[in-house]
Every structure is written in structure tokens, then in C-alpha cells.
Coordinates of C-alpha atoms in Angstrom, one line a residue:
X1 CA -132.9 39.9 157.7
X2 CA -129.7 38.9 156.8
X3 CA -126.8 39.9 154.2
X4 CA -123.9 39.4 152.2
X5 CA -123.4 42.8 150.6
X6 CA -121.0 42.7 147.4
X7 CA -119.7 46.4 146.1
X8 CA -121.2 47.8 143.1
X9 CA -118.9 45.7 140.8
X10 CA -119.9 41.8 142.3
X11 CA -117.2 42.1 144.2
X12 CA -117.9 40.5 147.8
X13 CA -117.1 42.9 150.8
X14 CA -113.9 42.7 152.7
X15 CA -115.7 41.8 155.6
X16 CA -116.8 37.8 155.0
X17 CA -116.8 36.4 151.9
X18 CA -120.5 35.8 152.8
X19 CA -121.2 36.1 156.8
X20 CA -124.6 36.8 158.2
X21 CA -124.9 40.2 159.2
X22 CA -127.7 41.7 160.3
X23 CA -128.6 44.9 157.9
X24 CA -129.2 46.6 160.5
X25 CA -125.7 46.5 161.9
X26 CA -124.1 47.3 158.0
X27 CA -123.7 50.7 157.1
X28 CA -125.3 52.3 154.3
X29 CA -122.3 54.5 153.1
X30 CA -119.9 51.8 152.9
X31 CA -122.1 48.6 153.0
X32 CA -119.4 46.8 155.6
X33 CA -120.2 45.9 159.3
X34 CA -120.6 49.1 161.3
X35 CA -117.2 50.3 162.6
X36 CA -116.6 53.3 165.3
X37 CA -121.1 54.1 164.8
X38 CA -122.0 57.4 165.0
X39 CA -125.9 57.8 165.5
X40 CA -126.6 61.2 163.9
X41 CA -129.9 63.6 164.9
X42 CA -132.6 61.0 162.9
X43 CA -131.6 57.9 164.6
X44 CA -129.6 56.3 161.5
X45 CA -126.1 55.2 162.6
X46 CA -123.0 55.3 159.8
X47 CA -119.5 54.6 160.6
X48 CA -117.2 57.2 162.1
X49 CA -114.9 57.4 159.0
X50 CA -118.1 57.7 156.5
X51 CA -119.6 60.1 157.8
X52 CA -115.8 62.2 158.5
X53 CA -116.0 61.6 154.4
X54 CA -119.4 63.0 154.0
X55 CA -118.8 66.1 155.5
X56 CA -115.9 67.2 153.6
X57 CA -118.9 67.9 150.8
X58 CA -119.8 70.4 152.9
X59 CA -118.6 73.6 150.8
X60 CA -119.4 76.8 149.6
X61 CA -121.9 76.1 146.4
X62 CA -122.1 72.4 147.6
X63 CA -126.0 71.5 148.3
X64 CA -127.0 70.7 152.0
X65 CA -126.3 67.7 153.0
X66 CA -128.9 65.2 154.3
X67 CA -129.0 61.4 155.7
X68 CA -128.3 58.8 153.1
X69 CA -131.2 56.5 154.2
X70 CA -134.4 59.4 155.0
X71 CA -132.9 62.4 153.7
X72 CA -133.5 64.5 156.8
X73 CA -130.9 67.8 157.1
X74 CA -128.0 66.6 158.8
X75 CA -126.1 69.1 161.0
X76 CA -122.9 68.3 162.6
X77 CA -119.3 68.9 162.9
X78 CA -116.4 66.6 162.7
X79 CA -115.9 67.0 166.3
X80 CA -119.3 65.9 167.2
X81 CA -118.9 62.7 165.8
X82 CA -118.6 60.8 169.0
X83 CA -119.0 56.6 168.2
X84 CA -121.4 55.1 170.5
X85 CA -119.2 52.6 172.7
X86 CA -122.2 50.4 173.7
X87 CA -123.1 49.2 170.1
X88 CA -119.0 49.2 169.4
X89 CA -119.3 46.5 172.5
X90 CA -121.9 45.1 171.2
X91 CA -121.0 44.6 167.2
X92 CA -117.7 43.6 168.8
X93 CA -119.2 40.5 170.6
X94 CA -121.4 39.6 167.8
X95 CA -118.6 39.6 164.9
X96 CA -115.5 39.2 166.4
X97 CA -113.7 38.4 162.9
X98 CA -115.3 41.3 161.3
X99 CA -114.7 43.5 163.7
X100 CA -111.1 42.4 163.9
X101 CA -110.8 43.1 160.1
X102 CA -112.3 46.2 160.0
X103 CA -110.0 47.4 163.1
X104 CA -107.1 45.7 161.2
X105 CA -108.0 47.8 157.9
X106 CA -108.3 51.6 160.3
X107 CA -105.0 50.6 161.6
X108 CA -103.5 50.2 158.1
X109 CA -104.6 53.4 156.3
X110 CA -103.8 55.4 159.6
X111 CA -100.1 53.4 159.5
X112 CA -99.9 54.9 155.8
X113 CA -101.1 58.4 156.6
X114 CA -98.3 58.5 159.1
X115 CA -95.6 56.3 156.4
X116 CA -92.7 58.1 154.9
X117 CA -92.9 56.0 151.8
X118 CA -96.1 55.0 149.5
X119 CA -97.2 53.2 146.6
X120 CA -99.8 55.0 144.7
X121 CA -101.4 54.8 140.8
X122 CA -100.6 57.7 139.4
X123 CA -102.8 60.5 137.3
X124 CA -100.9 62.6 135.8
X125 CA -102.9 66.2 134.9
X126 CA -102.0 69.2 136.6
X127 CA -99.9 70.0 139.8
X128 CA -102.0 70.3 142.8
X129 CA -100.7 71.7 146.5
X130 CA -101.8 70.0 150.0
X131 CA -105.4 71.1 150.8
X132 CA -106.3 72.4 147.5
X133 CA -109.5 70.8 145.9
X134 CA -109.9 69.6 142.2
X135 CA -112.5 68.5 140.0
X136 CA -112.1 66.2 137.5
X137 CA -113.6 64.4 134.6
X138 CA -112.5 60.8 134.3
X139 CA -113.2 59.4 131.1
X140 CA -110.3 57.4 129.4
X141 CA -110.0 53.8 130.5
X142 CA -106.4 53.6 132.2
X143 CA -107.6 56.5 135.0
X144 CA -111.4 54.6 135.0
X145 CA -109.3 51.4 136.7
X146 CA -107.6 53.6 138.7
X147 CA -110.2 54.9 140.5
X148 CA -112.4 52.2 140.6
X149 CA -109.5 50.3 142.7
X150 CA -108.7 53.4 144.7
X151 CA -112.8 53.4 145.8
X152 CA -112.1 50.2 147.1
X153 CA -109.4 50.9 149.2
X154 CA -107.6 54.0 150.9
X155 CA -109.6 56.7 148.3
X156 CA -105.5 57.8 147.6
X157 CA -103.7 58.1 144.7
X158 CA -100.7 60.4 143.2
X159 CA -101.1 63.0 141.1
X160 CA -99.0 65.1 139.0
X161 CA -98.1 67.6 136.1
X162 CA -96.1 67.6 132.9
X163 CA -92.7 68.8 133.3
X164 CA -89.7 70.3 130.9
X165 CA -87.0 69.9 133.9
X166 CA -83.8 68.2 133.8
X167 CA -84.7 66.0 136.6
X168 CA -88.3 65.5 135.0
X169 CA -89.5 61.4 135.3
X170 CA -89.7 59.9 131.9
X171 CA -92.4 57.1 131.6
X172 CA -92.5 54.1 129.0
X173 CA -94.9 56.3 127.2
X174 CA -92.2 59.0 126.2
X175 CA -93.9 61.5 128.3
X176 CA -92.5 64.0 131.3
X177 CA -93.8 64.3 134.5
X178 CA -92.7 66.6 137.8
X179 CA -90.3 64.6 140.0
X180 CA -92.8 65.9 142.6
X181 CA -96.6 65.7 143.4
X182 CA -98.8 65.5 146.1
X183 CA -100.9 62.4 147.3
X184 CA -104.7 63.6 146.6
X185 CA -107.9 61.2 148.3
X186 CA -111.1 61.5 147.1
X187 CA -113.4 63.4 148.7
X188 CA -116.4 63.2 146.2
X189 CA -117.3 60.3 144.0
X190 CA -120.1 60.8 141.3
X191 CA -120.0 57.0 138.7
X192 CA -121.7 57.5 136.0
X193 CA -123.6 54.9 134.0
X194 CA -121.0 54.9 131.5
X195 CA -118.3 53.8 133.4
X196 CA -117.1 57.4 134.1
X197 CA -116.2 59.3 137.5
X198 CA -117.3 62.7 138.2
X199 CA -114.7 63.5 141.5
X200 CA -112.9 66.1 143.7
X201 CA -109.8 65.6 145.1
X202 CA -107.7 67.1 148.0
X203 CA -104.3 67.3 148.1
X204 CA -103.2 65.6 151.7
X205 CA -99.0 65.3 151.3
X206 CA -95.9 66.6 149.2
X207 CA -93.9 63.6 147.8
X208 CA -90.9 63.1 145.8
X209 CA -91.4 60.3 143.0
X210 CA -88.7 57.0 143.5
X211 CA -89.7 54.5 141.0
X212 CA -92.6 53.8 138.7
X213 CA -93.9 50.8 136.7
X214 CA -96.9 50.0 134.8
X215 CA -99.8 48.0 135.9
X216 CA -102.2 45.2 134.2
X217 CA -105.1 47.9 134.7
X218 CA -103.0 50.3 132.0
X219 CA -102.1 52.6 135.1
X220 CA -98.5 53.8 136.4
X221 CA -97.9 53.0 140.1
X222 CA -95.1 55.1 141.8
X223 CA -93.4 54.8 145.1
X224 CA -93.4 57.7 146.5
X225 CA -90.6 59.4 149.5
X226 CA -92.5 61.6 151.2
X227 CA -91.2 64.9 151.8
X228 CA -90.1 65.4 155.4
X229 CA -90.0 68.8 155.3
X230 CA -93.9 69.0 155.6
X231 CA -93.5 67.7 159.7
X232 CA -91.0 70.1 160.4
X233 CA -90.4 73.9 161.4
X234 CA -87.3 73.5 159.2
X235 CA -85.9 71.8 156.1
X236 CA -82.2 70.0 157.0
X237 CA -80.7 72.4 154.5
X238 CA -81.6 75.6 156.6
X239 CA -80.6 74.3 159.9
X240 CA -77.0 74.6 159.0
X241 CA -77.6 78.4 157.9
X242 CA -79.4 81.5 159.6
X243 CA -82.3 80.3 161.3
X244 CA -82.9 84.1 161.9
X245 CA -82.7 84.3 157.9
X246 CA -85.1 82.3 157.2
X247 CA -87.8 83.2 160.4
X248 CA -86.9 87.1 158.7
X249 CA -88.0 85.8 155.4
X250 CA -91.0 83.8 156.4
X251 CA -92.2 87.3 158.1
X252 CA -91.9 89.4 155.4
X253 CA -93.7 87.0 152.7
X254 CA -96.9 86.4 155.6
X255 CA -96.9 90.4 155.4
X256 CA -96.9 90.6 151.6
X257 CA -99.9 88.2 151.8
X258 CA -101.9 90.5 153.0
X259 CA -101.6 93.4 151.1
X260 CA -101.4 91.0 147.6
X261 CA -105.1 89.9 148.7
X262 CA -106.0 93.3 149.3
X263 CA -105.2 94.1 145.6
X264 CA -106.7 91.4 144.2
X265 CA -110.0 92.0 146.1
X266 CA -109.9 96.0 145.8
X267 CA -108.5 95.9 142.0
X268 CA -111.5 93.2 140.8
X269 CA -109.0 90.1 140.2
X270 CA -111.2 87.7 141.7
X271 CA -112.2 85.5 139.3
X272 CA -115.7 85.3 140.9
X273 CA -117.5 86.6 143.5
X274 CA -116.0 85.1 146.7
X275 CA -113.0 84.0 144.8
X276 CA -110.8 84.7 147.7
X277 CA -112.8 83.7 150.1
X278 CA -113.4 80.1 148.9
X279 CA -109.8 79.5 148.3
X280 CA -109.7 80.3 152.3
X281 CA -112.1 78.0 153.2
X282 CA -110.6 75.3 151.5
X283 CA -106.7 75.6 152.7
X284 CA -107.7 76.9 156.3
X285 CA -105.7 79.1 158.5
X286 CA -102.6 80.4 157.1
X287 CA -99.8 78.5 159.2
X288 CA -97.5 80.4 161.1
X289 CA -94.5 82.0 160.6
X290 CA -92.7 79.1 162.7
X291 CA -93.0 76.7 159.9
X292 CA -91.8 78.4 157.3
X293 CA -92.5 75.6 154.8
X294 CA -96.4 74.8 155.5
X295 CA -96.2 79.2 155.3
X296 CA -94.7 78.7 151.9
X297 CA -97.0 75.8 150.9
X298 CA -99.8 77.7 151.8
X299 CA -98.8 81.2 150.0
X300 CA -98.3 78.8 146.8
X301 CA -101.5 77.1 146.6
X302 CA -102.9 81.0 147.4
X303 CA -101.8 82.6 144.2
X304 CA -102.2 79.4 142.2
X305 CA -105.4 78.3 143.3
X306 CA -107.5 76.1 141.7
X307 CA -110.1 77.6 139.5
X308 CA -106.5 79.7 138.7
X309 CA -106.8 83.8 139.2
X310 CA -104.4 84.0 136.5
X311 CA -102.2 87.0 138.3
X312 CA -99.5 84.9 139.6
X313 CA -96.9 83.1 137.5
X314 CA -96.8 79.4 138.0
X315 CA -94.3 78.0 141.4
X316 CA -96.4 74.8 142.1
X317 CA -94.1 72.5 141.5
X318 CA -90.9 74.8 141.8
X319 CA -92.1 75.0 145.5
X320 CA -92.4 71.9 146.0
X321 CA -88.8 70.8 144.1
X322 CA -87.1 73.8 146.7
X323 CA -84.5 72.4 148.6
X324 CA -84.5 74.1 151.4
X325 CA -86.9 76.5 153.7
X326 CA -85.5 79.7 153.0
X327 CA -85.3 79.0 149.0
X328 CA -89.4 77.7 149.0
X329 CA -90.2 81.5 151.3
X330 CA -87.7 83.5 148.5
X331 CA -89.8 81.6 145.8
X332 CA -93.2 82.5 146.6
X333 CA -92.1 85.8 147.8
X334 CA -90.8 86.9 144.3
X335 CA -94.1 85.6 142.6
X336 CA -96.3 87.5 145.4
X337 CA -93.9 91.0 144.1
X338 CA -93.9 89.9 140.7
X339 CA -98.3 89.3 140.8
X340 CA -98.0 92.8 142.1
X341 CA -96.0 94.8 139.7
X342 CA -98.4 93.1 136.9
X343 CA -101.5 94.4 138.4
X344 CA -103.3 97.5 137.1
X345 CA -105.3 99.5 139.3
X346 CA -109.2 99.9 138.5
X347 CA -110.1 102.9 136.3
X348 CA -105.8 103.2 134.5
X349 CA -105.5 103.5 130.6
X350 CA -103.5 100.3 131.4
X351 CA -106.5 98.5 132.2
X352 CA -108.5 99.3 129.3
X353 CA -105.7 99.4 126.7
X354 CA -103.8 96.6 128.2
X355 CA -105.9 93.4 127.0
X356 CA -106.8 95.0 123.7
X357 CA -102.9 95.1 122.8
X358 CA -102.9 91.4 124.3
X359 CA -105.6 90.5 122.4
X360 CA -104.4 92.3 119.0
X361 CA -101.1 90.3 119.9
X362 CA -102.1 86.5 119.6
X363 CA -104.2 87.6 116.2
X364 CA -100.8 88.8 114.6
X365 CA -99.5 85.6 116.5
X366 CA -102.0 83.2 114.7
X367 CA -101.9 85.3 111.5
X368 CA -98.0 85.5 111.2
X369 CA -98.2 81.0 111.9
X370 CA -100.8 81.2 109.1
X371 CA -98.5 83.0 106.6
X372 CA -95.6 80.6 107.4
X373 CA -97.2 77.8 107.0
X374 CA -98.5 78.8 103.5
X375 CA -95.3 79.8 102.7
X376 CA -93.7 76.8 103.6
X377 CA -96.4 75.0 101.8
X378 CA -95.8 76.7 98.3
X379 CA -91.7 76.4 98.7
X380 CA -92.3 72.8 99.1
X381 CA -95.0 72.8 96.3
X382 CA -92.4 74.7 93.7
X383 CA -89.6 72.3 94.6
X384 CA -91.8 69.5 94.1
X385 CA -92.5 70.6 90.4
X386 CA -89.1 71.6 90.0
X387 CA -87.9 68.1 90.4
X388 CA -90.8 67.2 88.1
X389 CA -89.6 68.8 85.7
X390 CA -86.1 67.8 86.0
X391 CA -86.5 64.1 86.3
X392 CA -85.6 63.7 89.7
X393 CA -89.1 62.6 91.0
X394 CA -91.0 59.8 89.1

């Protein structure tokens, strides 16, 4: 049998606008000509890159993952994912053009990975670190084209947080964003029948925001510098200072880590069960204290993780907007001792009285808002009849 595959949208496949391809030689995850197979354990073979994107839903509270086509369990490992050269040969042979395309398209997304500049569309929501993992709901129109076009494409886009900084990015719409985020790809896609996305996102790479401009779809696109600093043991600021400064700072915030984790895990801070522990698996081995800045990077996206612990003021995007090595390692340093001091060990008055007073607090708060805006209310009200009564309103 033969086919012409078209995405879910009509759209026809970048492959050939309508070349006769064997289904057996189109993958199932991606519906293009088989590029780099990988035959897993049940026989069924899936592009290299497909299945690399499969796997990453392999995380604590995901379900087991099985083959797309029989449904078998499917064990592996990213480095087990060997392609099979005879059937590259062979799909080679049989569809030169398509093969050429597909080769041309790897060679692309690999030549942006490694890029120091980027377009992206932007989403604008909350300020995410490289390696951390997000879920979100996309529901309003503008974000709905943007990651319809991003599904087609390099699964990339830019996202970002509100900001009150001087050097904050104003767009058409009036509103603020950070002057830095990080480029996110999609690592989950759940469409709906709606026309909305259930997806996760993880953050892949710092950047610094150079221009932005509006698109047909309703979406911003920015291009994006990304930060250098992320490929080297040291930022260009800190190479004309103390190098033994900063390698003394990087050691004494890696040995605060430790004992700030201890205190969250012995004092009951974890948000969940495993808190800790899935934050871990998702942003890997704690760099080294060689590279101070993937060190600081990493210590951020620790005490600000995504679900939040909420014992660790917010340095997401101050880290990111450092200028140098040694300021990003003094930053997350001070929030580590700062996390520290507010903490209140298991079994204190503190502990008990503590959120009581906190909670007593926002109803005063709320009540004192109430009260003013009455009173605001009936000023306005009484000069109102006052000016009745004089003549001055009609």
C-alpha cells in the first residue's frame, strides 16, 4: 500500500507533496519517511529522534510507556537507540529526495541547537530555568497557533515572565516582560478536541531578548542572543577579576546545597512526598564547581522548582539577568541563607503559631481593603449630594 500522509490539520507532509511511500517505511510517531530507524524489542521501527522524544515521558508519576502501534511495554534507554544502517541504506536508495530532506531538516534543528541567535514565538507565563519541566494549559487562541506551528517544526518556543525592571521589554500590548527567558521544547503534546493543548515543556537554553514583533497568528516572535555564559566555565566579566573568588564562591554555595536539602527534607518542606527527589530527576547531576554558572543555574531552578516549595524567595530571572559568574553564585547563595533563616524546625511554637498570625494577617489585610473601600464609597456618595444640593450637578 501506498501513501501520502497529511498532518492532523490537511496539511501535506514535508516530505513530498504527495510521493508514494510505502507505509511500511513511514513512521507512526511522526507520519514522514523513516529517518535514522530504530527497531525496538516488538519488531516496529520509529525514527531515532521520535522515539529520543518518547522517552523523555518517562518520569516519576508518568504511566509506562508502550509501542505506539501494539502497545507492548517498551524498555530502553536513550543510548540504546542504535538506527539500523541497512534499512538507512536501503530507504536511502529508494527515496533519495526524501531522504535528502529529511537529512536536510536534522541538520537544521541541530544547526540551531548549536546557533547563538534564534527566532522564537513567544509565551509569556512564568519564568522557567534550563531543565526544569512545566505543565501548561493552552486555551486562548494566540498561544493555540503558536503551538500548533511549533508541532510542526522544531517543538521550540520562548518563554517568559512579567517583569517590573527598568530594563523590562514592553510589547504593543502595554505589558512587561523579563529581558530574559529560556527557550523551552515540548516534550509532551496532549490536543484536545477543542482546539486546546495539554503540554510539558523543558527549559533547554538561557537567552537575552533582542527584538520582538507581532505575527498574523496573534503571537509575538522574538530574536533571541543566546547567553554565552551557559558554554563556559566563566562569564567575560569574571575573567578580569579573581578567578580564585569566584571557584571560592562556587564551593561554598555547592556546600550550602546540601545542608538546605537536608532541612527541607528533615523539617517536612517538601511539598509532597518525593518533592526533592523529583526535582533531582528532572535537572540531573548537580554540575561542578568548575562551572560556576550551570552550578548557579542549577541551585536556582533547586529552590525555585516548579511545583514551587515556597521556602525560597524568587531569583529566576535575577539569575539569569546576573552579569557576571561570581554575582549569579552570590545570588543564589544569599537566597539558599535567606530560605534557611525562614525555616522553623519541626515541633517550635514558631511552627504552630507562625501561620496562624499569617493567616490572621491577610484577614485584617482584606478587612482593612473592605473598610476603605466603603469609606471611599460614602465620601464620594456625600459629595455627590452635596453638589446636588448646591446646584453644581444637574
Amino acid at each position: 500500500a501506498m501513501a501520502s500522509h497529511e498532518t492532523a490539520s490537511g496539511a501535506s507532509t514535508p516530505f513530498e507533496d504527495h510521493a508514494d511511500v510505502d507505509e511500511d517505511h513511514v513512521c507512526a510517531l511522526c507520519h514522514e519517511l523513516l529517518y535514522e530507524p530504530v527497531a525496538i524489542a516488538c519488531g516496529h521501527s520509529f525514527c531515532k529522534q521520535c522515539l529520543v522524544e518518547l522517552l523523555r515521558h518517562k518520569q516519576i508519576g508518568s504511566q509506562a510507556l508502550s509501542c505506539p502501534l501494539c502497545r507492548r511495554p517498551l524498555h530502553a534507554q536513550r543510548e540504546e537507540l542504535i538506527p539500523c544502517t541497512l534499512l538507512c541504506k536501503l530507504l536511502q536508495k529508494l527515496y533519495p529526495d526524501a531522504w535528502e530532506r529529511r537529512k536536510l531538516a536534522a541538520d537544521q534543528r541541530e544547526q540551531q541547537s548549536n546557533s547563538s541567535t534564534g527566532q522564537l514565538g513567544l509565551f509569556v507565563s512564568d519564568s522557567v530555568l534550563p531543565k526544569q519541566r512545566h505543565r501548561l494549559h493552552i486555551f486562548e487562541q494566540r498561544y493555540k497557533a503558536l503551538i500548533d506551528r511549533v508541532m510542526r517544526g522544531s517543538r521550540r518556543f520562548a518563554m517568559v515572565g512579567i517583569s517590573r525592571s527598568d530594563d523590562a521589554v514592553r510589547l504593543a500590548d502595554g505589558s512587561r516582560i523579563s529581558a530574559f527567558g529560556t527557550e523551552v521544547e515540548i516534550v509532551s503534546c496532549n490536543g484536545l478536541a477543542d482546539g486546546r493543548f495539554l503540554i510539558e515543556v523543558q527549559g533547554r537554553r538561557a537567552f537575552k531578548i533582542a527584538d520582538h514583533a507581532l505575527t498574523d497568528a496573534g503571537f509575538v516572535e522574538v530574536s533571541v542572543n543566546y547567553c554565552s555564559w551557559q558554554s563556559d566555565s566563566l562569564s567575560s566579566g569574571d575573567r578580569e577579576s579573581d578567578e580564585g573568588e569566584v571557584r571560592q564562591a562556587a564551593q561554598s554555595a555547592a556546600s550550602l546545597v546540601n545542608e538546605w536539602e537536608q532541612r527541607v527534607r528533615d523539617w517536612g518542606y517538601e511539598q509532597f512526598r518525593g518533592h526533592l527527589s523529583m526535582i533531582h530527576t528532572d535537572l540531573g547531576q548537580r554540575p561542578g564547581t568548575e562551572n560556576g554558572d550551570a552550578l548557579a543555574l542549577w541551585i536556582a531552578a533547586l529552590i525555585n522548582p516548579v511545583p514551587g516549595l515556597g521556602v525560597a524567595p524568587e531569583i529566576r530571572q535575577q539569575v539569569m539577568g546576573a552579569s557576571t559568574t561570581l554575582e549569579r553564585l552570590q545570588i543564589v547563595t544569599e537566597a539558599m541563607e535567606t530560605s534557611m533563616r525562614g525555616m522553623v524546625k519541626p515541633g517550635s511554637w514558631k511552627r504552630a503559631v507562625l501561620p496562624y498570625c499569617r493567616e490572621q494577617f491577610r484577614h485584617l489585610l482584606l478587612l482593612g481593603l473592605v473598610v476603605a473601600g466603603y469609606g471611599v464609597r460614602s465620601g464620594f456618595e456625600k459629595a455627590c449630594k452635596a453638589a446636588r444640593g448646591g446646584g453644581v450637578l444637574g
